[in-house]
Short mmCIF file of C-alpha atoms in Angstrom, two decimals:
data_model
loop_
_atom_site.label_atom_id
_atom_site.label_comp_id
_atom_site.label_asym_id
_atom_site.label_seq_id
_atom_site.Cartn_x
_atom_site.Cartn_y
_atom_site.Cartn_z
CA UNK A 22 55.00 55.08 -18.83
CA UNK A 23 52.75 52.94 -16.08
CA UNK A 24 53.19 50.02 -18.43
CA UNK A 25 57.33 50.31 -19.36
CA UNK A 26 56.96 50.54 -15.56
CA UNK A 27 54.98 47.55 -15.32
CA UNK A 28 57.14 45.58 -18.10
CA UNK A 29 60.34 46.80 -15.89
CA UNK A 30 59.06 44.77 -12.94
CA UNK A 31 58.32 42.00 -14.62
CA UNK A 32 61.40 41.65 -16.43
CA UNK A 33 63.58 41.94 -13.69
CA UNK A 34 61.49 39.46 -11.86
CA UNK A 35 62.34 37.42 -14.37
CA UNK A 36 65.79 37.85 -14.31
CA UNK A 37 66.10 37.38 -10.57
CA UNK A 38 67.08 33.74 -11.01
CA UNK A 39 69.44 32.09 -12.30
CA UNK A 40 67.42 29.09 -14.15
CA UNK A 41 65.66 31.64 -16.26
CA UNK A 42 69.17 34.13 -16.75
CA UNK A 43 70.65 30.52 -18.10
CA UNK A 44 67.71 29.78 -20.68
CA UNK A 45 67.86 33.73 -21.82
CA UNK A 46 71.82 33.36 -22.13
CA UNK A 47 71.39 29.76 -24.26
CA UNK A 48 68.42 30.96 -26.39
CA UNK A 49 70.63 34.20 -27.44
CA UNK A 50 72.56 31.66 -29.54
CA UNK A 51 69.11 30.44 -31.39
CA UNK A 52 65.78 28.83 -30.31
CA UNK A 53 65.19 25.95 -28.60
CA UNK A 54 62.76 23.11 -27.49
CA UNK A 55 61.79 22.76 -24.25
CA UNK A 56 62.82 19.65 -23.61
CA UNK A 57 66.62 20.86 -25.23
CA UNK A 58 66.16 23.71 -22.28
CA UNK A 59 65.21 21.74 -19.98
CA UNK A 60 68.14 19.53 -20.18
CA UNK A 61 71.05 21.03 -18.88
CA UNK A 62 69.15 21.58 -15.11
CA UNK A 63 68.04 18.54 -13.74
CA UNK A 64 64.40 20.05 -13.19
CA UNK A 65 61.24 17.97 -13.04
CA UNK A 66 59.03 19.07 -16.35
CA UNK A 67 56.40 21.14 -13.85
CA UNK A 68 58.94 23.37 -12.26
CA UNK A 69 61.18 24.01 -15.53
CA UNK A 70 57.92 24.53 -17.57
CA UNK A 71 56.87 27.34 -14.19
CA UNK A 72 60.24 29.13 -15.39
CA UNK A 73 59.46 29.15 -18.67
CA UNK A 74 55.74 30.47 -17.93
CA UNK A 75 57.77 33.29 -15.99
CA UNK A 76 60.06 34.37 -19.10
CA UNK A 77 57.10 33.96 -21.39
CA UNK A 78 55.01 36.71 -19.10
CA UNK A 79 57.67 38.80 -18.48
CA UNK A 80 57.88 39.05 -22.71
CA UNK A 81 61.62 38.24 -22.71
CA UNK A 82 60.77 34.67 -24.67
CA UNK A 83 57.81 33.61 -27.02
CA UNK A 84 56.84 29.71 -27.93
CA UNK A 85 55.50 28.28 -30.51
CA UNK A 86 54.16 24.82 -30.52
CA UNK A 87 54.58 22.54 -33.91
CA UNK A 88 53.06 19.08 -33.71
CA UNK A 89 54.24 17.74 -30.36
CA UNK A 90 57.26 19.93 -29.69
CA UNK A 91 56.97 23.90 -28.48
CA UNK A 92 59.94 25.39 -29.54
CA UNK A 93 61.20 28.88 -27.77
CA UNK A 94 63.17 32.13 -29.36
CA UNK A 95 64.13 34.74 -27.15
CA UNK A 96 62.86 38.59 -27.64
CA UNK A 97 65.39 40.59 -27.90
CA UNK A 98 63.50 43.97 -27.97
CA UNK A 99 62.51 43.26 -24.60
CA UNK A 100 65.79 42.62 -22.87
CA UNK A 101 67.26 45.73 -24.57
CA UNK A 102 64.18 47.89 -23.19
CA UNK A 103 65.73 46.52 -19.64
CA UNK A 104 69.09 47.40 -21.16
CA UNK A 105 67.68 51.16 -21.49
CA UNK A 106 66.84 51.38 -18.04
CA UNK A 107 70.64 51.25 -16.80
CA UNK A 108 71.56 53.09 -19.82
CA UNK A 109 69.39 55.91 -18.30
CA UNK A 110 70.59 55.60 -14.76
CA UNK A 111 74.68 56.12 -16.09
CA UNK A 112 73.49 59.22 -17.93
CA UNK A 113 71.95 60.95 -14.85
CA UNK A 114 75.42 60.13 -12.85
CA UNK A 115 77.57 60.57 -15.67
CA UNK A 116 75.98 64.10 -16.24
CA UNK A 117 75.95 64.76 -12.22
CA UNK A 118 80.01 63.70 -12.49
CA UNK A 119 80.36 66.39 -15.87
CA UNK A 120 78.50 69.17 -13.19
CA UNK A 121 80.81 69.01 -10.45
CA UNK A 122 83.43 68.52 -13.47
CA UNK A 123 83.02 71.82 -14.76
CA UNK A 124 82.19 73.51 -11.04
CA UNK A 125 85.89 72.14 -9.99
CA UNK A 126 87.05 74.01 -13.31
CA UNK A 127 85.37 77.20 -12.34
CA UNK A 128 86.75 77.29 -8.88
CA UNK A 129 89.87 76.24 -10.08
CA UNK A 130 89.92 79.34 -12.37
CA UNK A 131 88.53 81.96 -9.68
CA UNK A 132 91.15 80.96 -7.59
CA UNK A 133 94.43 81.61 -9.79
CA UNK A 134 92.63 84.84 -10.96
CA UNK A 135 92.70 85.60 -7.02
CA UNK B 2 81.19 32.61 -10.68
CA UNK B 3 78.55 31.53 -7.77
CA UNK B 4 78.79 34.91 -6.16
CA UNK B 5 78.17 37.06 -9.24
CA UNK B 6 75.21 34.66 -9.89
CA UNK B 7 73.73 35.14 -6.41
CA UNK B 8 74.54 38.78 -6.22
CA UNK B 9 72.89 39.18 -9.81
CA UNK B 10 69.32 37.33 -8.39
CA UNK B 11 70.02 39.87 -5.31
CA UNK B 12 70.19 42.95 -7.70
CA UNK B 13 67.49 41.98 -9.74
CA UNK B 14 65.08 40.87 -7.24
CA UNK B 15 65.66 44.61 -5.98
CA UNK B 16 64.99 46.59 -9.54
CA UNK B 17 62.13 44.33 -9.66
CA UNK B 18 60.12 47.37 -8.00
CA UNK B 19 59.17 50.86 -8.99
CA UNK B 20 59.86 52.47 -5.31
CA UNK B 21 63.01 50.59 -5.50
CA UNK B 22 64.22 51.79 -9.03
CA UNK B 23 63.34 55.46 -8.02
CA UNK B 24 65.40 55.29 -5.35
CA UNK B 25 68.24 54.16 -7.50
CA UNK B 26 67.11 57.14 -10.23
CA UNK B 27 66.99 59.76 -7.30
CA UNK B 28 70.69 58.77 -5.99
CA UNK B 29 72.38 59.10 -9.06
CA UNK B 30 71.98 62.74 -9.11
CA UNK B 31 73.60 63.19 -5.38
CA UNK B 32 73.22 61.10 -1.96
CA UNK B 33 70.13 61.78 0.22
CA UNK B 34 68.63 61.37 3.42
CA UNK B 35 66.03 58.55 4.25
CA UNK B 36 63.75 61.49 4.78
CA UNK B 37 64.38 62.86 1.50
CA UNK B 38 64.18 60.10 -0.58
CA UNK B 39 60.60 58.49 0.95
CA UNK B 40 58.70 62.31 0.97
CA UNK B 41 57.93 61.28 -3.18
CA UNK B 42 56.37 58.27 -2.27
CA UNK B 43 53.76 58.79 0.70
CA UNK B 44 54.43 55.62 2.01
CA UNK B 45 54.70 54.41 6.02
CA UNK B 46 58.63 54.67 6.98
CA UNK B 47 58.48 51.42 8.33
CA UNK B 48 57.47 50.10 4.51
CA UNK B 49 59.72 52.81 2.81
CA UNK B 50 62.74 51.23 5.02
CA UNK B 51 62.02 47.71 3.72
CA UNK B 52 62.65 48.63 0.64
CA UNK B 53 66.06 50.66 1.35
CA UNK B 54 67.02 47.42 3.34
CA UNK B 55 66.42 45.17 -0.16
CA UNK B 56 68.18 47.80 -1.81
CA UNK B 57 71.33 47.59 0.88
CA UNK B 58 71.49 43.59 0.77
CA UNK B 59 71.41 44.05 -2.97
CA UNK B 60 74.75 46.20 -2.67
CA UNK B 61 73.07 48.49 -4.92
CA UNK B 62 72.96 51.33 -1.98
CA UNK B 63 75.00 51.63 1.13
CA UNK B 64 74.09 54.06 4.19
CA UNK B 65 75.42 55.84 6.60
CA UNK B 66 73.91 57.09 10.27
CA UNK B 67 75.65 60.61 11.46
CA UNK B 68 73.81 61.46 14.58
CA UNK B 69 70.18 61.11 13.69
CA UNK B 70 70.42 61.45 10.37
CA UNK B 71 70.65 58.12 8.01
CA UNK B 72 72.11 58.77 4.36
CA UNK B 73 71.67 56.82 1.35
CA UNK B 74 74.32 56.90 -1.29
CA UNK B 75 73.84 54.44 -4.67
CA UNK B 76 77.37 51.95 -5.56
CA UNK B 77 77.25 52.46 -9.08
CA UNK B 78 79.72 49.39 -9.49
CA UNK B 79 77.30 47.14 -8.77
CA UNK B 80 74.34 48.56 -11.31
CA UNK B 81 77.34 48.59 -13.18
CA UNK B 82 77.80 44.23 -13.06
CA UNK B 83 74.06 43.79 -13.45
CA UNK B 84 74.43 46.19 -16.99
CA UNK B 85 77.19 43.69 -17.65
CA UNK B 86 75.04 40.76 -17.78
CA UNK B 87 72.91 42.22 -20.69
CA UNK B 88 76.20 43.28 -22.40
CA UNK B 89 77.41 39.28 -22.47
CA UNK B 90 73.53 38.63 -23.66
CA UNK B 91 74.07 41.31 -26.09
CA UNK B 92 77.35 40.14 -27.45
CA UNK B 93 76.12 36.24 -27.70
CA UNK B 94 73.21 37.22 -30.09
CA UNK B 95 75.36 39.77 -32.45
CA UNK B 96 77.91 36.95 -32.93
CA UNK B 97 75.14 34.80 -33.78
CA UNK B 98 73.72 37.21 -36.46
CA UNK B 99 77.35 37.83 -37.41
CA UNK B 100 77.76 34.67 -38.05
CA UNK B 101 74.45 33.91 -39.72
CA UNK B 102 75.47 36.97 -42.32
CA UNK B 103 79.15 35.22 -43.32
CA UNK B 104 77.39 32.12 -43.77
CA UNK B 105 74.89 34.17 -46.02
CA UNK B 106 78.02 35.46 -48.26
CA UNK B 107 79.20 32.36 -47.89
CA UNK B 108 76.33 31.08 -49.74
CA UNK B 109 75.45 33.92 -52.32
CA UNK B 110 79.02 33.13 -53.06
CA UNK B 111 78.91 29.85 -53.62
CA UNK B 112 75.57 30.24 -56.10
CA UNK B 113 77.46 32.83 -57.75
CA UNK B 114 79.97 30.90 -59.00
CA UNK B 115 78.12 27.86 -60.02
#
């Protein structure tokens, strides 16, 4: 539990910008170099690669180098762990919203019977 | 487009923390008073307060001050836009494999006939 906790806060850290949410979205539609990643932001090498150090320690990406090129693939099993989190939250509300649901029912049905 | 981006960093920069996200947790069963919701965590109220104000800029929480009693209440619309995000992720990679698979068939068909 300590460590979903811990992966939680990582991940989310992770997700907190919107350089990193950009290479998740692109790598959902297959992997990538870094230097194909890199690309579309205009970043120096040093900062892009600090993102990419980010995502890779959060365990949302992996990379791979081959020769001179490290190539990057998203994990999905990690971003859908996040996913489970919200998932989670809706149920507790969705259950609290069934609970007064039924409680207006109840009333509802004491009261014509009164 | 530049909103939801910068309210996304916002939201995720506050689930980023376990005191945070048990705040979230503990409102979606009912709202709550500051008092309440820091007794779990045996933490100073000036550091518990931080966290509710991270969790008010986020838009995650709003609060409300009748007489001397402040009460915390979660906005599930905007957990709600964050669980969007992963939905788009979500939807990029299954059209991916989708398409991955008809290329497959594609192929087996192809071999089939020759």
């Amino acid at each position: 539990m300590e460590n979903y906790s811990a992966s939680l806060n990582n991940v989310f850290h992770a997700l907190a910008d919107p350089t990193r949410r950009s290479v998740i979205a692109r790598l959902g539609s297959g992997s990538a170099s870094i230097k194909e990643l890199a690309e579309p932001f205009g970043l120096g090498l040093p900062s892009f690669l600090k993102h990419i150090k980010v995502l890779e320690s959060s365990g949302l990406i992996a990379s791979e180098k081959v020769g001179r090129v490290r190539t990057c693939k998203l994990k999905h099993e990690n971003l859908t762990a996040a996913q489970k989190w919200f998932d989670e939250q809706r149920m507790v509300w969705e259950n609290r919203y069934e609970n007064l649901d039924n409680l207006l029912t109840t009333l509802k049905g004491e009261e014509s019977e009164s």
